[in-house]
Coordinates of N, CA and C in Angstrom, one line a residue:
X1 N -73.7 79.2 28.2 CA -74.4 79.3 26.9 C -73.7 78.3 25.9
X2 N -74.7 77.3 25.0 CA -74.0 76.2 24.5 C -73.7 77.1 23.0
X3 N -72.5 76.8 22.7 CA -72.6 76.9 21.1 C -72.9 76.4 20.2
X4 N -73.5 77.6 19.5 CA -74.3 77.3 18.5 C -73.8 76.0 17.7
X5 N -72.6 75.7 17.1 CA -71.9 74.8 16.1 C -72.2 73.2 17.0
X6 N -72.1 73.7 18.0 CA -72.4 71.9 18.9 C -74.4 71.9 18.3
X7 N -75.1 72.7 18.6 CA -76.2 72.6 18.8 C -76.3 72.4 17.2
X8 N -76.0 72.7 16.2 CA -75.7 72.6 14.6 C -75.7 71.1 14.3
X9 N -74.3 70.2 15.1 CA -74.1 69.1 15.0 C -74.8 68.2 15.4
X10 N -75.5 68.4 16.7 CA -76.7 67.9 17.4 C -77.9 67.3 17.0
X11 N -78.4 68.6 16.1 CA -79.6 68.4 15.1 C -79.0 67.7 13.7
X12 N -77.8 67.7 13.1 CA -77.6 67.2 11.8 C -77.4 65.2 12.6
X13 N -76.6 65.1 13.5 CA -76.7 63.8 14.0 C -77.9 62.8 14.4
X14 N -78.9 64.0 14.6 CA -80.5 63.1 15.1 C -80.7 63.0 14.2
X15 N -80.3 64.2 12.9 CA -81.7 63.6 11.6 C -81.2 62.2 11.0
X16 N -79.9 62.4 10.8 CA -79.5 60.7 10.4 C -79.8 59.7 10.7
X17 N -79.3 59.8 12.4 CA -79.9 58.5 12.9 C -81.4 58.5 13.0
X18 N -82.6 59.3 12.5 CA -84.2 59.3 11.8 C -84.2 58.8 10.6
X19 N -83.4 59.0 9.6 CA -83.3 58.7 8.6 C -83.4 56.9 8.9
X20 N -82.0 56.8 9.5 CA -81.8 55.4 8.9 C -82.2 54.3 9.9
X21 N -82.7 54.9 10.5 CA -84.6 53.8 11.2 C -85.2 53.2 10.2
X22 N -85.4 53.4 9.3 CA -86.7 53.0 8.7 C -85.9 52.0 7.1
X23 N -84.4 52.4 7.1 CA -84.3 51.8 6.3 C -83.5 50.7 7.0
X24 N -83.1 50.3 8.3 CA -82.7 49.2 8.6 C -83.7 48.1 8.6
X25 N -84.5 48.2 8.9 CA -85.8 47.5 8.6 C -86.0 46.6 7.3
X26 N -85.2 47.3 6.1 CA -84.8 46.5 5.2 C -83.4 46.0 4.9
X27 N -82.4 46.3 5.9 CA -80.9 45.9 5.5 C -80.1 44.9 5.7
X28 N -79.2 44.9 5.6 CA -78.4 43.6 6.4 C -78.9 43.0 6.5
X29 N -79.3 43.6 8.4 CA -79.0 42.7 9.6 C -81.0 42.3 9.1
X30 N -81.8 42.7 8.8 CA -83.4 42.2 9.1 C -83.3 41.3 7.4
X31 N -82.9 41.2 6.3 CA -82.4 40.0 5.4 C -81.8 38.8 6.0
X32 N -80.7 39.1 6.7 CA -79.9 37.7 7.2 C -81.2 36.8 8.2
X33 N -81.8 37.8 9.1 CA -82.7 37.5 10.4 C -84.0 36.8 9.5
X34 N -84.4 37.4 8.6 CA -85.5 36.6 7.7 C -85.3 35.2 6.9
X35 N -83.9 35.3 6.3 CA -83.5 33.9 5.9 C -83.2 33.3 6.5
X36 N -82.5 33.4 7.8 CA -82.5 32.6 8.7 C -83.3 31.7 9.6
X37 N -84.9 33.0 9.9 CA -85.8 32.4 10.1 C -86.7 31.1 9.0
X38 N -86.9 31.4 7.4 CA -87.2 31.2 6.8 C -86.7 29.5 6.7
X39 N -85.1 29.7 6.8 CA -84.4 28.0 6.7 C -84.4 27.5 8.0
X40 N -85.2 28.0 9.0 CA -85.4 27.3 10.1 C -86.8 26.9 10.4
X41 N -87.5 27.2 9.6 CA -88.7 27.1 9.7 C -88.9 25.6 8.2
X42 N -88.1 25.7 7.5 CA -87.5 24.4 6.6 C -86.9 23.1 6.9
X43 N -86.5 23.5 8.0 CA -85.5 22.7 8.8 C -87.1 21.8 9.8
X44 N -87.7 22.1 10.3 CA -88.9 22.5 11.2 C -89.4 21.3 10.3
X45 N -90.4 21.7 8.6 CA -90.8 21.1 7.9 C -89.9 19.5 7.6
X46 N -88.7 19.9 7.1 CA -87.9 18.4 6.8 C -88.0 17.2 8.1
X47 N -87.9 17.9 9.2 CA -87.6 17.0 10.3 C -89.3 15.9 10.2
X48 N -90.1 17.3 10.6 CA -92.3 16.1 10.5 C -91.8 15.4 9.1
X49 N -91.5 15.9 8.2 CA -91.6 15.1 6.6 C -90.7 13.4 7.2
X50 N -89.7 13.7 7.9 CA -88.7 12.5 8.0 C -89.3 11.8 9.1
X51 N -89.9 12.1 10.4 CA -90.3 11.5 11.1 C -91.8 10.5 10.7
X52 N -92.6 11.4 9.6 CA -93.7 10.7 9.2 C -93.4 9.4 9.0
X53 N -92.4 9.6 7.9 CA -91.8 8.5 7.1 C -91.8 7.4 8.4
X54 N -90.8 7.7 8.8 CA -90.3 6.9 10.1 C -91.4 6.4 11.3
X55 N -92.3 7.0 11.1 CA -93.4 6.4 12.0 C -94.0 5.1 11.2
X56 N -94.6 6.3 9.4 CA -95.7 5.5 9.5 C -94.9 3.4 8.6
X57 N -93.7 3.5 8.5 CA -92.9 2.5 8.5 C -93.2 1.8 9.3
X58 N -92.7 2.2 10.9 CA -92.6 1.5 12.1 C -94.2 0.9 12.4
X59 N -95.1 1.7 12.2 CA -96.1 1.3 12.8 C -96.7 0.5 11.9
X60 N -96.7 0.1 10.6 CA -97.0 -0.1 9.6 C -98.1 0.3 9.4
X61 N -98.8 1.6 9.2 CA -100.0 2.2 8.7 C -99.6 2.9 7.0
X62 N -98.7 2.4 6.4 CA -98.5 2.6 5.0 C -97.5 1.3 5.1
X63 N -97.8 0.5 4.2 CA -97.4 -0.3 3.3 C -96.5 -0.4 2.2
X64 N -96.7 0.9 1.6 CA -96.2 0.9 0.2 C -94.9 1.3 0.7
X65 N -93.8 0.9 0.2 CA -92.5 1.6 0.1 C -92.3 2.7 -0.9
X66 N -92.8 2.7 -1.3 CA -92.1 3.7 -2.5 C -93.0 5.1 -2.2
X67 N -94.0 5.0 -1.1 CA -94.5 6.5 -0.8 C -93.8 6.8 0.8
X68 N -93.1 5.8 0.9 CA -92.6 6.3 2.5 C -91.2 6.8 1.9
X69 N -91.0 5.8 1.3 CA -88.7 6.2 0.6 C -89.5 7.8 -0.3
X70 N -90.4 8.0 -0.9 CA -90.8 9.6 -1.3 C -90.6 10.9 -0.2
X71 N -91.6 10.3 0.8 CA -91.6 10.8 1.6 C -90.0 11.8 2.5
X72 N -89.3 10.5 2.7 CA -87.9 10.1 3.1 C -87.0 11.2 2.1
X73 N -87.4 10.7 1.2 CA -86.6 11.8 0.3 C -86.5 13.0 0.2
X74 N -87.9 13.7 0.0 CA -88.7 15.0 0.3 C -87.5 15.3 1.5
X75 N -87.8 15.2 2.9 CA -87.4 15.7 4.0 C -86.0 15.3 4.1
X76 N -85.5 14.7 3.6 CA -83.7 14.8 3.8 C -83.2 16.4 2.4
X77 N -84.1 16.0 1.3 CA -83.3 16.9 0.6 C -83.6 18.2 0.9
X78 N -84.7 18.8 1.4 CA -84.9 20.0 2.2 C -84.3 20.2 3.1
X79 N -83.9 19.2 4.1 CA -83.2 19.2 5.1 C -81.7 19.9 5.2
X80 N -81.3 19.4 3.5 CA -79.3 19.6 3.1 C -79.6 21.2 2.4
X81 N -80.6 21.4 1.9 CA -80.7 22.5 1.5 C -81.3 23.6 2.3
X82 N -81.5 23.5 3.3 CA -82.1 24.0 4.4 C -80.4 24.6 5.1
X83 N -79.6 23.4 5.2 CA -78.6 23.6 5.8 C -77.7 24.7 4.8
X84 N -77.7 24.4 3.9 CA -76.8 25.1 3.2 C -77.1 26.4 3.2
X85 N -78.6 26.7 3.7 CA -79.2 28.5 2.9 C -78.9 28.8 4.4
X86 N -79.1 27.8 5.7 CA -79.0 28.5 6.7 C -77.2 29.0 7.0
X87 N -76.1 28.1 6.8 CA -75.1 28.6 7.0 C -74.4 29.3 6.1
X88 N -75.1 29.9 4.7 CA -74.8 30.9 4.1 C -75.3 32.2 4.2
X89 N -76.2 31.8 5.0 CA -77.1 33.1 5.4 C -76.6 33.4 6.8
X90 N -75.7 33.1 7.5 CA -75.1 33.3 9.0 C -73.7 33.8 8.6
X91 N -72.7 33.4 7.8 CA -71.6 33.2 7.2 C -71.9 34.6 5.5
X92 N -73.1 34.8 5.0 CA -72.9 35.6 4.3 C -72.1 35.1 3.2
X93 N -71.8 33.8 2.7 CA -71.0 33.3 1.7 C -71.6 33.1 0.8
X94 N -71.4 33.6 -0.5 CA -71.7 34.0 -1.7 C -72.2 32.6 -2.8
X95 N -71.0 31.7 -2.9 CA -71.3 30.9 -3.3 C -72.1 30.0 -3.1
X96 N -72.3 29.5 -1.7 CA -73.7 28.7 -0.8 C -74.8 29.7 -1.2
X97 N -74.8 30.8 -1.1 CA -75.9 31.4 -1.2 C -76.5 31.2 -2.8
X98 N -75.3 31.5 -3.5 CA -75.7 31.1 -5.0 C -76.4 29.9 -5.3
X99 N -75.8 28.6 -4.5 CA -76.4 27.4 -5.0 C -77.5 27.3 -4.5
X100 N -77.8 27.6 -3.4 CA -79.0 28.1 -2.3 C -80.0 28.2 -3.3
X101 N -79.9 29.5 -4.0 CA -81.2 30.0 -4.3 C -81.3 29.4 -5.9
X102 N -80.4 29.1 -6.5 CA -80.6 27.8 -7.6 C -81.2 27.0 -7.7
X103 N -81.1 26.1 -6.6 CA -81.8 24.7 -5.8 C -82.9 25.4 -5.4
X104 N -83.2 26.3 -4.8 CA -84.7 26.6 -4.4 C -85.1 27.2 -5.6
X105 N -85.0 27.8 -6.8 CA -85.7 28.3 -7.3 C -85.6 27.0 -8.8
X106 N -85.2 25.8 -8.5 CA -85.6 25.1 -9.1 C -86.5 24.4 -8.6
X107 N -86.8 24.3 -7.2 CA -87.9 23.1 -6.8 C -88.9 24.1 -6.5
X108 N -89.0 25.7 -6.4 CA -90.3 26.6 -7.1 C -90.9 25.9 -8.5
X109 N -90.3 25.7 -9.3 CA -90.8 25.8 -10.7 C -91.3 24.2 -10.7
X110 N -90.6 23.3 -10.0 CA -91.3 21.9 -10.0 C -92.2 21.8 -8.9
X111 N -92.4 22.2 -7.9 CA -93.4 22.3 -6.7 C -94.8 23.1 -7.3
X112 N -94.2 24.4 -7.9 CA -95.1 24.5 -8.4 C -96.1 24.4 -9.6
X113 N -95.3 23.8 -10.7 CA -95.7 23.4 -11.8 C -97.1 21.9 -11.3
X114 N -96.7 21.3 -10.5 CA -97.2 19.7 -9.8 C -98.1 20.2 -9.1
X115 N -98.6 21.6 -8.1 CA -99.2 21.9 -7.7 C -100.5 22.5 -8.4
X116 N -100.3 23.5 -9.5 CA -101.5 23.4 -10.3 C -101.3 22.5 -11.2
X117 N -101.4 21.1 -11.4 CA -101.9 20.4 -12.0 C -102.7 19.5 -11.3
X118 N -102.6 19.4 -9.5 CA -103.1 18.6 -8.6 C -104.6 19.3 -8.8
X119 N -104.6 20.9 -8.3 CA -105.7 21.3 -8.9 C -106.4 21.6 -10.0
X120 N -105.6 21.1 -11.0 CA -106.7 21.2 -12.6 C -107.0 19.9 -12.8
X121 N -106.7 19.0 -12.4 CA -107.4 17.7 -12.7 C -108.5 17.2 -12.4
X122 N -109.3 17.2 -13.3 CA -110.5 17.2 -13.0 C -111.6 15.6 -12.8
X123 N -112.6 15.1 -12.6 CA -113.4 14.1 -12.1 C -112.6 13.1 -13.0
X124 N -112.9 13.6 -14.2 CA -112.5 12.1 -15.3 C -111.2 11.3 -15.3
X125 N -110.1 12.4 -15.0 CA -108.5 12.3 -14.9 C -108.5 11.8 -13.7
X126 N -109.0 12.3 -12.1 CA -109.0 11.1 -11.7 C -109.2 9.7 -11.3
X127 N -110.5 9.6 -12.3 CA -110.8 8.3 -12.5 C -109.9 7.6 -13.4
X128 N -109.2 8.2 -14.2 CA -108.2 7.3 -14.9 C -106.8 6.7 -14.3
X129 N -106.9 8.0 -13.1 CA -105.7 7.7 -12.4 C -106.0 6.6 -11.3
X130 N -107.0 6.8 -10.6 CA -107.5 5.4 -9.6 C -107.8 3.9 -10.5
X131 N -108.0 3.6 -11.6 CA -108.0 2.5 -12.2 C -106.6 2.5 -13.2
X132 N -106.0 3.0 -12.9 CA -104.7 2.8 -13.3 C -103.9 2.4 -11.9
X133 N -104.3 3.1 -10.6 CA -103.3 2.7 -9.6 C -103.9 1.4 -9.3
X134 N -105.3 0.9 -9.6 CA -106.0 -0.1 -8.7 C -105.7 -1.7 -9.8
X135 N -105.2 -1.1 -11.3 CA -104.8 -2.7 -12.0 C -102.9 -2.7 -11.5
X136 N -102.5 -1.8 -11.1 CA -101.2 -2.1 -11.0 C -100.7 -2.7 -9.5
X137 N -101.6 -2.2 -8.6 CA -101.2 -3.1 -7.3 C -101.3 -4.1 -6.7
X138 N -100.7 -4.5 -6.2 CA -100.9 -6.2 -5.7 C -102.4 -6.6 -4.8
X139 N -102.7 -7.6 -5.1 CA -104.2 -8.1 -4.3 C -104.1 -7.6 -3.1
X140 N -102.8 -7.4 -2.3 CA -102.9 -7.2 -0.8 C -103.5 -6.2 -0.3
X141 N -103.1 -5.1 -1.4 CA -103.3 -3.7 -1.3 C -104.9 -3.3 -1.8
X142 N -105.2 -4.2 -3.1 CA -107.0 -4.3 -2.2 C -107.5 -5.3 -1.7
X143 N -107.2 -5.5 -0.8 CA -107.6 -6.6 0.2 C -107.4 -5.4 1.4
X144 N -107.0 -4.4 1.4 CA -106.9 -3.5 2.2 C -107.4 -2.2 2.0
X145 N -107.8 -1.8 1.1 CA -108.9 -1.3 0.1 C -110.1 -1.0 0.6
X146 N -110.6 -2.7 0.6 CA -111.5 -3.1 0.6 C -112.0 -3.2 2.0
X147 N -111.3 -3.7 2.8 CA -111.5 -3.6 4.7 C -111.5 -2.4 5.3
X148 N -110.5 -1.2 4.6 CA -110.6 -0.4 5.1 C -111.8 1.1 5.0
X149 N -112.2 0.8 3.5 CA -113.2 1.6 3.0 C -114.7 1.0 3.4
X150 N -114.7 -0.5 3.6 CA -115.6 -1.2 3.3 C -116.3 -1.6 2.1
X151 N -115.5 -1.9 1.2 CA -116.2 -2.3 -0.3 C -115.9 -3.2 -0.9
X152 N -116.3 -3.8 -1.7 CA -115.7 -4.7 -2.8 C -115.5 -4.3 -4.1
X153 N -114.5 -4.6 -4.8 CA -114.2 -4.3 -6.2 C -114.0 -2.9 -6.5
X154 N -114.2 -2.5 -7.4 CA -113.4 -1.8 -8.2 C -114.8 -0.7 -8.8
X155 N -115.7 -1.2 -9.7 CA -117.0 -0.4 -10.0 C -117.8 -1.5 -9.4
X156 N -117.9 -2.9 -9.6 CA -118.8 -3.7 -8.7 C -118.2 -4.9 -8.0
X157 N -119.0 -4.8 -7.1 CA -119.1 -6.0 -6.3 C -119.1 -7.4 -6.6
X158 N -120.4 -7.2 -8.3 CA -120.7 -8.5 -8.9 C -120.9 -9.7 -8.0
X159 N -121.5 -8.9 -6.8 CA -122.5 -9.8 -6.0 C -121.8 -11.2 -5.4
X160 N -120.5 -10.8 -5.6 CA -119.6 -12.6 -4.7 C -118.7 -12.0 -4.0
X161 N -118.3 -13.0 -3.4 CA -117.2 -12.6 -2.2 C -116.0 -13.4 -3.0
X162 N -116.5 -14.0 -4.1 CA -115.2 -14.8 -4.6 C -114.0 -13.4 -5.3
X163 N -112.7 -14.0 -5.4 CA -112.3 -13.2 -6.2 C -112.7 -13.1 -8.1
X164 N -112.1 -11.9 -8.7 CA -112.5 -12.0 -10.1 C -111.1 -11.5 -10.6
X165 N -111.4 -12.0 -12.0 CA -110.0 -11.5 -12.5 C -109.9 -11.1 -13.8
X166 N -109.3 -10.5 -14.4 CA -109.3 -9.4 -14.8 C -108.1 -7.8 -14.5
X167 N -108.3 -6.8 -15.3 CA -107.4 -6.0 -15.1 C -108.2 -4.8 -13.9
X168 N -109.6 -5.4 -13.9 CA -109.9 -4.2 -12.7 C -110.5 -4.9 -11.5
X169 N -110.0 -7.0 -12.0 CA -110.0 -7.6 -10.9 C -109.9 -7.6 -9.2
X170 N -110.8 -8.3 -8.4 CA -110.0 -7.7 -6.9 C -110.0 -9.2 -6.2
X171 N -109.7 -9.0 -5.3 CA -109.4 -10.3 -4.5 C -110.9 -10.4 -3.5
X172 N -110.9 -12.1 -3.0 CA -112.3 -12.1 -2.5 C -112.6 -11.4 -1.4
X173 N -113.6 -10.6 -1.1 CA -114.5 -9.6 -0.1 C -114.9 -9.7 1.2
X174 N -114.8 -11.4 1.6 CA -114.9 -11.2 3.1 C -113.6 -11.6 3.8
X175 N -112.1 -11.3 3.2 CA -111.2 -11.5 3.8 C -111.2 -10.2 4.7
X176 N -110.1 -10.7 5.7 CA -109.9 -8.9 6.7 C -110.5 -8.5 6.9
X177 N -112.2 -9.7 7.7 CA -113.0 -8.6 8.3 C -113.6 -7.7 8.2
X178 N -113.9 -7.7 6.8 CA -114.7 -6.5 5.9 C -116.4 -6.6 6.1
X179 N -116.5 -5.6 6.9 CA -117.9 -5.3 7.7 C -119.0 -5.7 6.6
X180 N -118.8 -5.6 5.6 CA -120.4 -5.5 4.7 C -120.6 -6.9 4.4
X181 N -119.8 -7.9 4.7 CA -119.5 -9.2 4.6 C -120.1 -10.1 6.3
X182 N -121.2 -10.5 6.0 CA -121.8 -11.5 7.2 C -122.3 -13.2 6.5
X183 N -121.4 -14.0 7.3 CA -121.4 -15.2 7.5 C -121.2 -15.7 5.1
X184 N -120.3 -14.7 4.8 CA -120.1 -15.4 3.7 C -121.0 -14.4 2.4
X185 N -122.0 -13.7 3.2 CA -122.3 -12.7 2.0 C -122.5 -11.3 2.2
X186 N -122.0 -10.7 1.3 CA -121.9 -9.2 1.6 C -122.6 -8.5 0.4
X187 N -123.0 -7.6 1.0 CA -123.7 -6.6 0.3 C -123.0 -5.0 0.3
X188 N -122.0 -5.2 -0.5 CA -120.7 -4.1 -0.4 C -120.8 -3.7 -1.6
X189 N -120.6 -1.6 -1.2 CA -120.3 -1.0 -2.6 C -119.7 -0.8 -3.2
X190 N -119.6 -0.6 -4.6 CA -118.1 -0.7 -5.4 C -117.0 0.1 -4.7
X191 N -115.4 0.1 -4.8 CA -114.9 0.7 -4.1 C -114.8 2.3 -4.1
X192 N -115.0 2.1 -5.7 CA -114.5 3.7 -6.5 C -115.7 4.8 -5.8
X193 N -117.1 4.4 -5.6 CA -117.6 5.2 -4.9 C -117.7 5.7 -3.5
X194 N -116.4 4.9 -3.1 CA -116.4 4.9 -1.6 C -115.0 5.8 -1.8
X195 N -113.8 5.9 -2.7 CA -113.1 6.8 -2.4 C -112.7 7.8 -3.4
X196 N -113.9 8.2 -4.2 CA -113.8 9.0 -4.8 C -113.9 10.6 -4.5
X197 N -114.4 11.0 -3.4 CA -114.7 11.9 -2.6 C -113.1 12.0 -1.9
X198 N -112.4 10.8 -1.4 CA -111.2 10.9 -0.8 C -110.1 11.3 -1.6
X199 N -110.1 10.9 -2.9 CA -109.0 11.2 -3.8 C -109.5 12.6 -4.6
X200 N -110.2 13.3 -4.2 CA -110.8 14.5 -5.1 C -110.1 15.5 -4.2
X201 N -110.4 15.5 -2.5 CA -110.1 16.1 -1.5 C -108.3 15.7 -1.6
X202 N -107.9 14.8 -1.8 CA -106.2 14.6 -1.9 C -105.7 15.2 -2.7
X203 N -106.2 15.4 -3.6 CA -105.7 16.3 -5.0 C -105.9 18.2 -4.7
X204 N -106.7 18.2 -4.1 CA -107.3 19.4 -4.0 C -106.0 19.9 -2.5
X205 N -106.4 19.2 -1.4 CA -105.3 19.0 -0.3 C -103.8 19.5 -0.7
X206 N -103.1 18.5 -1.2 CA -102.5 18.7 -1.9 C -101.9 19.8 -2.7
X207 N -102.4 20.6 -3.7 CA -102.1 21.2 -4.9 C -102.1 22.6 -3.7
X208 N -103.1 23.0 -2.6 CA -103.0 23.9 -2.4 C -101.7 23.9 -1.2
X209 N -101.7 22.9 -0.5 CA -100.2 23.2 0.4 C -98.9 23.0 -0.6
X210 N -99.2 22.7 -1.7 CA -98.1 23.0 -2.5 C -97.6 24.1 -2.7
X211 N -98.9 24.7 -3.4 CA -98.9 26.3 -4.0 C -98.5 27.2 -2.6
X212 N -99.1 27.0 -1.5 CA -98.7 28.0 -0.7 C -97.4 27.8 -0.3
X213 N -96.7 26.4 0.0 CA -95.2 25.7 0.2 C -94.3 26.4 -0.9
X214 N -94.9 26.3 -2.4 CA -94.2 27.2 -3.4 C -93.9 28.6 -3.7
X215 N -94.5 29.5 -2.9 CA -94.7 30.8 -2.6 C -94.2 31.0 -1.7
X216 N -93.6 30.4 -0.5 CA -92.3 30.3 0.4 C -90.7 30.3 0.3
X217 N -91.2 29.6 -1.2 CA -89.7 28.8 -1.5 C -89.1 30.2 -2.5
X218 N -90.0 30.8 -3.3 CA -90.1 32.4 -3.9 C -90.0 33.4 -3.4
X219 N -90.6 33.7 -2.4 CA -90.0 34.3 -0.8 C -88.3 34.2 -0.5
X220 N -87.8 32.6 -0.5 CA -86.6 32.5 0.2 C -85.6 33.1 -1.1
X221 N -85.8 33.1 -2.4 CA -85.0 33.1 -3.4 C -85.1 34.8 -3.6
X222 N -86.0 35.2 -3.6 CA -86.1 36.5 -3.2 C -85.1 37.5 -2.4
X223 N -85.3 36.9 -1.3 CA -84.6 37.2 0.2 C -83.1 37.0 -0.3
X224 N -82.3 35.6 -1.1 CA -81.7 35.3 -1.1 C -80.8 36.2 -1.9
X225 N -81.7 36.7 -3.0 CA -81.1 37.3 -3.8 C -80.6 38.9 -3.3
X226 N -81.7 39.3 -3.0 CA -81.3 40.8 -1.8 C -80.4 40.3 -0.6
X227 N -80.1 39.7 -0.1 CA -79.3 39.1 0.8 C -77.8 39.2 0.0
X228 N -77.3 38.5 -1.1 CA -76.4 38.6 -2.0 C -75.8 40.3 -2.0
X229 N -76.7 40.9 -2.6 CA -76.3 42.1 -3.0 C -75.9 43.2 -1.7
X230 N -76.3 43.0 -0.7 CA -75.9 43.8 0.6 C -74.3 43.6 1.2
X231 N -74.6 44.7 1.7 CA -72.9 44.5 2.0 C -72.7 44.7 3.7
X232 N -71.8 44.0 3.9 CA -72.2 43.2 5.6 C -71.2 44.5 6.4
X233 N -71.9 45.6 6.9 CA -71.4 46.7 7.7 C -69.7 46.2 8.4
X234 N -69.9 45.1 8.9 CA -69.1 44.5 9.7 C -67.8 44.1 8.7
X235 N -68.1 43.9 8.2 CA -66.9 43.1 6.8 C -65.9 44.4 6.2
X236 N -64.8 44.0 5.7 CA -64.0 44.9 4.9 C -64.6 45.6 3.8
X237 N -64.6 46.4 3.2 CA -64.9 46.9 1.8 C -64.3 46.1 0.6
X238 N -63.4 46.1 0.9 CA -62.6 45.3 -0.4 C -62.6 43.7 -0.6
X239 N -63.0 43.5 0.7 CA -63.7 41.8 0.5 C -65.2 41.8 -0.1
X240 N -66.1 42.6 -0.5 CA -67.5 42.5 -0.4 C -67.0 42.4 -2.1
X241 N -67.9 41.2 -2.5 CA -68.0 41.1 -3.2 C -69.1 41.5 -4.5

């Protein structure tokens, strides 16, 4: 016959360990396992961001330097901050975690601030921004423009293949094989209506993988902060800070 006081202890032991099912699920050990997934899934993002770079360089299918060194940049600095949230989040160290979520919840508020403004800008603001990018770049760049969209100029053609000049000048229209151009005359549409549809969709593209990119990064600062405040079962009492 068992006694009663074991059978007492029995039932007081299962209810605990019932109890504290449901709150591990938020403790510690499933905080550390989410930020750690979270900075490896960062890690994941920096690497495609560094390799684009690095491709579209090598292959030359971008030109511009200063959107590939952007690029380059983007993916190394997520890359160090990636590193830092991941080994403070394995290591549980206070002060990485502090700068951690500093750094991330400062490029929340710039990721996302840049994100709804990709999406409020509307038809007109783009057009100011396309004839602002198209007087500042070198002829090469519409000379590639122009072959690649198939167009000439800027709002027109003005009916020559010569170049014109000017600040919304372009270079002449049957260089590089530019389809709408036969034996010296082309009948090519202005450019801006050939990529106006493309730069509306880029903005739009854009603003929304931001916003949801930025809602990630609020997630991690989140995590980071409940992450902070827990105290690591394993660790001393008088070390927990």
């Amino acid at each position: 016959m068992r006694d009663p006081s074991e059978a007492a202890g029995e039932r007081l032991l299962g209810g605990q360990s019932r109890k504290s099912g449901p709150i591990m699920c938020g403790g510690f050990t499933c905080s550390r396992n989410a930020l750690t997934a979270l900075n490896v899934i960062y890690i994941v993002v920096a690497f495609v961001l560094i390799s684009v770079a690095v491709y579209g360089r090598a292959s030359s299918l971008v030109t511009d330097l200063p959107i590939v060194g952007g690029i380059l940049a983007c993916g190394i600095i997520l890359f160090i901050v990636s590193i830092v949230g991941l080994v403070g989040a394995l290591k549980h160290h206070q002060v990485m975690l502090f700068f951690y979520m500093l750094i991330l919840f400062m490029l929340f508020i710039v990721q996302f601030a840049v994100a709804c403004a990709c999406l409020a800008v509307n038809t007109d603001q783009q057009k100011q921004l396309a004839e602002t990018g198209w007087t500042t770049v070198p002829n090469s760049v519409k000379s590639d423009v122009q072959s690649t969209f198939t167009c000439c100029g800027f709002y027109s053609d003005q009916g020559t293949t010569s170049a014109t000049n000017g600040s919304l000048g372009h270079p002449a229209c049957n260089v590089k094989n530019n389809k709408c151009c036969v034996n010296d005359k082309c009948d090519c549409q202005p450019c801006f209506d050939k990529v106006e549809a493309n730069i509306n969709k880029a903005f739009k593209t854009c603003g929304t993988i931001g916003l949801v990119f930025s809602f990630t990064e609020f997630l991690g600062v989140w995590l980071t902060v409940r992450y902070r405040n827990q105290k690591d079962p394993r660790a001393i009492s008088s070390a927990f800070l």
